[in-house]
Coordinates of C-alpha atoms in Angstrom, one line a residue:
X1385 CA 14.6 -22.3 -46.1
X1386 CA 11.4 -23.2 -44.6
X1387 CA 12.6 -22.4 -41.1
X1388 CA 13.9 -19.0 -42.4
X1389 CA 9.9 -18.8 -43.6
X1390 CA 9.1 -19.9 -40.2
X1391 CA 10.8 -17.6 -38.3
X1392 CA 9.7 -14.4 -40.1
X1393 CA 6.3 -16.0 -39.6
X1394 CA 6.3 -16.3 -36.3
X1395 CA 7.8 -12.7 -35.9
X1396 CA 5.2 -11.4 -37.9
X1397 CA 2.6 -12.7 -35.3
X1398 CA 4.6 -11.7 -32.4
X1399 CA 4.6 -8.3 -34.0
X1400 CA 0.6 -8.0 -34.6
X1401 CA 0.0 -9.6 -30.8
X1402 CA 2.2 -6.8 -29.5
X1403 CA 0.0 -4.3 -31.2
X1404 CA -3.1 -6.0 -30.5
X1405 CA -2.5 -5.8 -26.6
X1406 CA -0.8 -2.4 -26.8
X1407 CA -4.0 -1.2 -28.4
X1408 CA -6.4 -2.6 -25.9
X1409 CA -6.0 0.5 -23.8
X1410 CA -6.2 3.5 -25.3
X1411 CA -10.1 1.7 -26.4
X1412 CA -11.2 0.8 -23.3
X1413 CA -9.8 4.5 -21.7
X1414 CA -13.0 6.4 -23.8
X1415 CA -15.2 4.2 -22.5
X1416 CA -14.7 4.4 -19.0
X1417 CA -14.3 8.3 -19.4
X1418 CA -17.9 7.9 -21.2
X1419 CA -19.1 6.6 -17.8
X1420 CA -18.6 3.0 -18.0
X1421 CA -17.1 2.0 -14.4
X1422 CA -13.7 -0.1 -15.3
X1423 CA -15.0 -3.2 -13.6
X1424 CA -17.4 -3.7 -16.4
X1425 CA -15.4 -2.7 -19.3
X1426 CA -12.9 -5.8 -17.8
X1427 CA -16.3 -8.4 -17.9
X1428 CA -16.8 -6.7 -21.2
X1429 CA -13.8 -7.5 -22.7
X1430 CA -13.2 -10.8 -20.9
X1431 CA -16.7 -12.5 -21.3
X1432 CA -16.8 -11.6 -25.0
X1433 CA -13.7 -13.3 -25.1
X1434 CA -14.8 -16.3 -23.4
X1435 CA -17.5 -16.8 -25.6
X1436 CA -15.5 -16.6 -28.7
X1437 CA -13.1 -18.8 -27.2
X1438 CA -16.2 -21.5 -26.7
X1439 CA -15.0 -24.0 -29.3
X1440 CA -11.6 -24.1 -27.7
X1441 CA -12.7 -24.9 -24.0
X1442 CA -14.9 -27.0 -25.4
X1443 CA -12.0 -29.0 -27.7
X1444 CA -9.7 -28.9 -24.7
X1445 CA -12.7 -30.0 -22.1
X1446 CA -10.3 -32.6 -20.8
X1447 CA -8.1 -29.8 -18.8
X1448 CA -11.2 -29.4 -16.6
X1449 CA -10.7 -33.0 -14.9
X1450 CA -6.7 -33.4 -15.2
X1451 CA -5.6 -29.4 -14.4
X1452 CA -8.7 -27.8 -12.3
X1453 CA -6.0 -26.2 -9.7
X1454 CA -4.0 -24.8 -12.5
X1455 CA -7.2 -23.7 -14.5
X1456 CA -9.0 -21.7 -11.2
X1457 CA -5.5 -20.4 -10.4
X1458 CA -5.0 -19.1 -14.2
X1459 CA -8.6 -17.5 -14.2
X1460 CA -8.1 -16.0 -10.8
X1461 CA -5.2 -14.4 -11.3
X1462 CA -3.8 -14.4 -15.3
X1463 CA -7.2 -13.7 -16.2
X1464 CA -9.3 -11.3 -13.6
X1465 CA -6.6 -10.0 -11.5
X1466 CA -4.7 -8.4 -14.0
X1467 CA -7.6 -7.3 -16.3
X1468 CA -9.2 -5.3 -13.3
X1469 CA -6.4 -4.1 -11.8
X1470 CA -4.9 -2.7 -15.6
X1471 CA -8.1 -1.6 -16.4
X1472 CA -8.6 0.5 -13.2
X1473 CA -5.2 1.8 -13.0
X1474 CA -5.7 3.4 -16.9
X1475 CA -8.9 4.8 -15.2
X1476 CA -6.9 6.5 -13.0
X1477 CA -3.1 7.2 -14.5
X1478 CA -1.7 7.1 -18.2
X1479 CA -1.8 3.6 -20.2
X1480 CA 1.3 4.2 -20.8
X1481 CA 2.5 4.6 -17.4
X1482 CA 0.3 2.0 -16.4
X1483 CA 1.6 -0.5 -18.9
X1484 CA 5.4 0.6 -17.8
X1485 CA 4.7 -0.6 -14.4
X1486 CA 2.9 -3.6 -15.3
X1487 CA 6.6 -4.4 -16.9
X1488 CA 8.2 -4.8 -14.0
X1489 CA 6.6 -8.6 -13.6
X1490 CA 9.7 -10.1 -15.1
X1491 CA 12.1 -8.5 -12.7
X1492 CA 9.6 -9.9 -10.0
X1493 CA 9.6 -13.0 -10.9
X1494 CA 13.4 -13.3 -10.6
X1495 CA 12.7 -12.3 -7.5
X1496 CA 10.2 -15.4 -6.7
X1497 CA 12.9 -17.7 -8.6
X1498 CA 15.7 -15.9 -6.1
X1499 CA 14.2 -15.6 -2.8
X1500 CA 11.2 -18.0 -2.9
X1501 CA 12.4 -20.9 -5.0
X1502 CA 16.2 -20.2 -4.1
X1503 CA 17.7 -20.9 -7.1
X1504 CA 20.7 -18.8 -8.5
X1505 CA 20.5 -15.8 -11.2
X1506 CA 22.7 -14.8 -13.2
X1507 CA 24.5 -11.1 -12.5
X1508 CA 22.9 -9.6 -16.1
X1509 CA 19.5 -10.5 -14.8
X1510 CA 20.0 -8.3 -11.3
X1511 CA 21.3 -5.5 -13.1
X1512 CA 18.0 -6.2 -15.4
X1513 CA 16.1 -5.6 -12.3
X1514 CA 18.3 -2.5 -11.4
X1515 CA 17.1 -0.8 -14.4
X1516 CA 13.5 -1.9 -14.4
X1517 CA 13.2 -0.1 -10.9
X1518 CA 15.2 3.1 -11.9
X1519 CA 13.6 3.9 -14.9
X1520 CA 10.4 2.8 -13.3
X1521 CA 11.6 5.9 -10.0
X1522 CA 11.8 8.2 -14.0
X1523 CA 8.2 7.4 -15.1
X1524 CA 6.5 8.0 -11.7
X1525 CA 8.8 11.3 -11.1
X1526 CA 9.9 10.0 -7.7
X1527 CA 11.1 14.0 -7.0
X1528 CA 8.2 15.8 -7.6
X1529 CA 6.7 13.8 -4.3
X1530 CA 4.6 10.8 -6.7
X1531 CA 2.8 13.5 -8.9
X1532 CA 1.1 10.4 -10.3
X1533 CA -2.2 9.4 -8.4
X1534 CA -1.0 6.7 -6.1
X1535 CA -3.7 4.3 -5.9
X1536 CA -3.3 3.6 -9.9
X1537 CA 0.1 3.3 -9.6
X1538 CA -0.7 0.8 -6.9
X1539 CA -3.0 -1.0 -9.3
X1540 CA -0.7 -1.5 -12.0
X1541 CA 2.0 -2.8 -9.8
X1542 CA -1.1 -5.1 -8.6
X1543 CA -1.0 -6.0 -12.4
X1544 CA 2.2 -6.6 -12.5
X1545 CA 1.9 -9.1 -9.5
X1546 CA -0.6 -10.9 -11.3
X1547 CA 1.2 -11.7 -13.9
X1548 CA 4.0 -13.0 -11.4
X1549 CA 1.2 -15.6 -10.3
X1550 CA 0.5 -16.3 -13.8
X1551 CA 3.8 -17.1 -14.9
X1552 CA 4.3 -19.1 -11.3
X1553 CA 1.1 -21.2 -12.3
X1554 CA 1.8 -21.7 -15.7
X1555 CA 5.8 -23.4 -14.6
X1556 CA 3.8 -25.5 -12.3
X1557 CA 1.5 -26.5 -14.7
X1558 CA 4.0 -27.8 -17.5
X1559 CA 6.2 -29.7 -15.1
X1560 CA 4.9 -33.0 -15.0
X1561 CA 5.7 -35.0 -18.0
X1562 CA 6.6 -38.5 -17.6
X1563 CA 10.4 -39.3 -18.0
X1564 CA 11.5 -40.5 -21.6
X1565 CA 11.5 -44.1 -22.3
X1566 CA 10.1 -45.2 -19.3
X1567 CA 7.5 -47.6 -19.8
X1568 CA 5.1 -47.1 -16.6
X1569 CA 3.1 -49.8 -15.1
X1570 CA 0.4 -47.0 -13.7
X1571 CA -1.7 -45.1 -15.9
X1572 CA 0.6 -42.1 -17.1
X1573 CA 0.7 -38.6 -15.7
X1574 CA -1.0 -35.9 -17.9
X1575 CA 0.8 -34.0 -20.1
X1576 CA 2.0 -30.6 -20.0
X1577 CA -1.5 -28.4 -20.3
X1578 CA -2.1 -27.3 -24.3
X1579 CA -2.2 -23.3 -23.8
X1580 CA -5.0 -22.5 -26.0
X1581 CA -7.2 -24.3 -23.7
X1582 CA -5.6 -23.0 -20.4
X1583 CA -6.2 -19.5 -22.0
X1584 CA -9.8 -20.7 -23.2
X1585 CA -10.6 -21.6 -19.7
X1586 CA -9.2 -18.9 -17.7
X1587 CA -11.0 -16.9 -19.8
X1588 CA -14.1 -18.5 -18.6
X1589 CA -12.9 -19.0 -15.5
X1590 CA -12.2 -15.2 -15.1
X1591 CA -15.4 -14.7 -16.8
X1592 CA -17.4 -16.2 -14.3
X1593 CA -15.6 -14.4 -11.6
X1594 CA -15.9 -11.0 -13.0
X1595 CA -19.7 -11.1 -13.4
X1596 CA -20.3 -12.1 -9.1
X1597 CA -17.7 -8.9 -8.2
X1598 CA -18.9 -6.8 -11.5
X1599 CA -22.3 -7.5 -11.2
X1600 CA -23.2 -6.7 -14.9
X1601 CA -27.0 -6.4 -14.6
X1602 CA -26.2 -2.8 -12.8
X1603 CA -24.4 -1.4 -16.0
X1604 CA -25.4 1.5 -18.1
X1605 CA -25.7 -0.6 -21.3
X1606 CA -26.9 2.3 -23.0
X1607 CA -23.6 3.7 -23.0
X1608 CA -22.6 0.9 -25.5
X1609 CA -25.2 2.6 -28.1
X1610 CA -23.6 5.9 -27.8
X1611 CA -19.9 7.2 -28.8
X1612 CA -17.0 7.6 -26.7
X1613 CA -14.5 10.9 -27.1
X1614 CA -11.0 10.1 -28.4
X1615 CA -9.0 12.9 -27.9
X1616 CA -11.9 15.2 -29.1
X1617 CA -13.2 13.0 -31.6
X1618 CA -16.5 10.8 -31.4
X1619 CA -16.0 7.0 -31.6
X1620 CA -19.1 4.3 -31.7
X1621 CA -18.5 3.1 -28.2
X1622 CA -20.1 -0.3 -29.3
X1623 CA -16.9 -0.3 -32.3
X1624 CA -14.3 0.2 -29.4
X1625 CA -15.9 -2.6 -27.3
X1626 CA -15.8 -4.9 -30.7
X1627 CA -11.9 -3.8 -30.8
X1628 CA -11.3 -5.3 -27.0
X1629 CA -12.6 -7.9 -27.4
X1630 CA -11.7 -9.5 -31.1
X1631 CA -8.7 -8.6 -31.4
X1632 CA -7.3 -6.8 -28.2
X1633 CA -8.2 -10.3 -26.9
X1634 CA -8.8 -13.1 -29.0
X1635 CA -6.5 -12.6 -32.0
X1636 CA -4.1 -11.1 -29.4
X1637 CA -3.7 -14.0 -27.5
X1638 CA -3.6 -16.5 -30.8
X1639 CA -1.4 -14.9 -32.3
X1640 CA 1.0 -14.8 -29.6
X1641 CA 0.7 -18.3 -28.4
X1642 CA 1.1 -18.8 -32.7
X1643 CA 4.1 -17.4 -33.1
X1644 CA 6.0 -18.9 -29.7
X1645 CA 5.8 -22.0 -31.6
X1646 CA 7.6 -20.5 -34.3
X1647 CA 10.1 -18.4 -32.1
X1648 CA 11.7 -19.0 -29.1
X1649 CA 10.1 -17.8 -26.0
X1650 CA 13.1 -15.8 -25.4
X1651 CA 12.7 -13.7 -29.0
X1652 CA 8.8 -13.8 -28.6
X1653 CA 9.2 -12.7 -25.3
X1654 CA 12.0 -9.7 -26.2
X1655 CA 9.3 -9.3 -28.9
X1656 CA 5.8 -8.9 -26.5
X1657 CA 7.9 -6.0 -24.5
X1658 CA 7.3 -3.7 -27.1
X1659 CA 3.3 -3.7 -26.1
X1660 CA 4.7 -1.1 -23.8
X1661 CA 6.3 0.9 -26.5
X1662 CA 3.2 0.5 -29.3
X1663 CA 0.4 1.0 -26.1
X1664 CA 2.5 4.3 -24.7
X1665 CA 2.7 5.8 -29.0
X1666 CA -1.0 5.2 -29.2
X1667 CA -2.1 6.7 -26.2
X1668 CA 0.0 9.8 -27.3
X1669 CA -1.4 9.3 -30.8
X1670 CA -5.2 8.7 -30.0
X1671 CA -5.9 10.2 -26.5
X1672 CA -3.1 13.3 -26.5
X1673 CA -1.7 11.8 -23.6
X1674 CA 1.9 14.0 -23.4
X1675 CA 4.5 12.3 -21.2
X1676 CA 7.8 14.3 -20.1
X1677 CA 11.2 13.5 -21.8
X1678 CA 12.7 12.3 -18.5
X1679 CA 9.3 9.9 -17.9
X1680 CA 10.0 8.8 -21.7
X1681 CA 13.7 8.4 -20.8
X1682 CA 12.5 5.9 -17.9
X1683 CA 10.5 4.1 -20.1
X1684 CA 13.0 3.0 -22.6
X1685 CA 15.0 2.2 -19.0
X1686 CA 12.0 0.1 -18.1
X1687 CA 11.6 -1.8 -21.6
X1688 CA 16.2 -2.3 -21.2
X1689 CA 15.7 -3.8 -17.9
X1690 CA 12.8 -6.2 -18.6
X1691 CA 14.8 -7.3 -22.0
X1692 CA 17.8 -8.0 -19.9
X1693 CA 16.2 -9.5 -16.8
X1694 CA 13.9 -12.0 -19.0
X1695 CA 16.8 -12.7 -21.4
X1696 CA 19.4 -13.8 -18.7
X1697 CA 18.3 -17.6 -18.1
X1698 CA 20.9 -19.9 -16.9
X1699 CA 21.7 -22.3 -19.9
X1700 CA 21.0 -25.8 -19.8
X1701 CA 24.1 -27.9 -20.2
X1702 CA 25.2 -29.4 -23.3
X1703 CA 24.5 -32.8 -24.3
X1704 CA 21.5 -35.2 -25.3
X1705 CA 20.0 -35.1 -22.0
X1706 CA 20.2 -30.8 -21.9
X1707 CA 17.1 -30.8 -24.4
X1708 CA 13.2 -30.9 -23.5
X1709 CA 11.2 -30.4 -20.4
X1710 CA 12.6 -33.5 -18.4
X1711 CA 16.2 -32.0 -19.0
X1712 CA 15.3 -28.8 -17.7
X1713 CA 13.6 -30.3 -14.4
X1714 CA 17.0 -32.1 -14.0
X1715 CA 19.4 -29.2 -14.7
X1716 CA 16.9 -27.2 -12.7
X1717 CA 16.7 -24.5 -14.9
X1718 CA 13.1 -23.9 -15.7
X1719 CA 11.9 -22.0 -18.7
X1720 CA 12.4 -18.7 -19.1
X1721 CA 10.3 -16.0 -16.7
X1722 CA 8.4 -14.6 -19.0
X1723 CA 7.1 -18.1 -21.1
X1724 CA 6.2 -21.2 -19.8
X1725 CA 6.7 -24.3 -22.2
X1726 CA 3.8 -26.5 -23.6
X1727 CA 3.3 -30.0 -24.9
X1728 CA 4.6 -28.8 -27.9
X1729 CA 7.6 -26.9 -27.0
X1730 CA 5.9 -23.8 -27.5
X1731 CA 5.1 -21.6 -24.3
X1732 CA 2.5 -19.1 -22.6
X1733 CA 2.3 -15.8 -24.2
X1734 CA 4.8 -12.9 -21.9
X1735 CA 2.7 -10.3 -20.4
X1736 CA -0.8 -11.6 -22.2
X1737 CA -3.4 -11.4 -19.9
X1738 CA -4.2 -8.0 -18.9
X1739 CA -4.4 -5.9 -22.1

């Protein structure tokens, strides 16, 4: 019973994180086309963030000393990387289309697990990439010569590489416990890193990046006092910004790192893909952005592919020694590509960084 009431919980969450994210761009589109340049819409979004997220960094502070390589990494990349190049590819291309590409990650990182870690995948995971790739050829219109602008659709596939270094950095960074039942003579390793505070620090970490390459004293800000045009209708730009950042952000990323505890990272993570879906019916919704049934057709071929490619995980084998991290390092399976395990046995939000 109660882990009937934990699992509807936890898909609950999963559910409002997906929407959060998937809502992140159609309010941050107005207020670039107000004349806000996308660079500072991302510092925006992530120093409010960071600043909410205080407490958290300051409750985890530890991280700084035992994980600073995984922490700079995780801000770099996870944090600013994919926030700037998301947010200037919806500057330039449909969210949408944008988000569509920025799906591709988890084929890419089979890739990384295939070619640059050489382990083995399983056949349903390439055809998973197959898809991704050919319905990815439907939303850009490969024969009408790339009628999308190519440097967004440039960007959002530097999104999606992004997130390939985040979930590289955040398999790294949980792979260190010490073995069961050993009693060690030296001081023990650290534990794997708690993901609230490797998302509370990236955050600042990515804050602090943003505002040297930003440079927010240059902004408009009186932009932010004005409203922003949704699809014809005016919006209190300063009510969009709110929407980034609280919950397009913050309750967007706890909720999803919530409800991984209470799902598996697989169904969390089959879960997350429909940001894509929600982010691609609200930009049609809000900002009237129409996209053609074969583009539509390639996007549900998109969403198929990324299911099956971050669903097709080689099994750990049966036995006592098949469960928890130290198993996997032995059976050399890893988590899944899209989620990263914590101390907990929880794991790192899919596709939560850029949106």
């Amino acid at each position: 019973m109660l882990a009937s009431q934990g699992r509807s919980a936890g898909l609950g969450l999963a559910l409002v994180s997906a929407f959060a994210f998937g809502g992140s761009g159609v309010a941050a589109k107005p207020l670039i086309e107000a004349g806000l340049d996308p660079l500072h819409v991302v510092w925006l979004r992530v120093a409010g963030a960071a600043l909410v997220m205080l407490p958290a960094a300051w409750r985890h502070r530890r991280l700084v000393r035992e994980r600073p390589a995984l922490l700079v990494g995780f801000g770099l990349l996870a944090v600013a990387g994919v926030q700037a190049c998301y947010f200037a590819a919806i500057s330039r291309i449909p969210v949408g289309v944008a988000l569509l590409v920025e799906y591709l990650a988890p084929a890419l990182v089979l890739g990384w697990v295939r070619f640059v870690q050489r382990r083995a995948v399983t056949r349903a995971a390439a055809v998973g990439v197959i898809l991704a790739v050919g319905g990815l050829a439907c939303v850009v219109e490969v024969w009408a010569g790339l009628g999308f602008d190519a440097v967004g659709l440039l960007l959002a596939l530097g999104a999606a590489c992004c997130q390939v270094g985040y979930f590289v950095l955040s398999d790294q960074g949980s792979r260190n416990p010490p073995a069961l039942g050993d009693a060690p003579t030296l001081p023990a390793s650290p534990g794997p890193p708690h993901p609230v505070g490797v998302i509370a620090y990236g955050l600042l970490i990515g804050a602090a990046v943003l505002t040297a390459v930003a440079r927010p004293w240059g902004m408009n800000w009186s932009l932010l006092g004005g409203d922003a045009r949704m699809d014809g209708d005016d919006v209190p730009a300063v009510l969009l910004l709110l929407w980034i950042v609280l919950f397009a952000t913050v309750l967007a990323y706890v909720t999803g790192v919530v409800s991984v505890r209470l799902l598996s990272p697989q169904v969390a993570g089959v879960v997350a893909c429909l940001e894509a879906v929600i982010a691609t019916v609200l930009a049609w919704v809000l900002l009237g952005e129409h996209l053609s049934a074969p583009q539509l057709a390639g996007g549900c071929v998109v969403l198929i592919g990324a299911f099956i490619a971050q669903a097709a995980t080689p099994k750990a084998p049966p036995g006592p020694s098949a469960s928890g991290v130290g198993a996997d390092a032995e059976a050399g399976a890893g988590p899944a590509p899209g989620a990263a395990p914590d101390v907990d046995g929880g794991a790192l939000p899919v596709g939560r960084t850029e949106r």
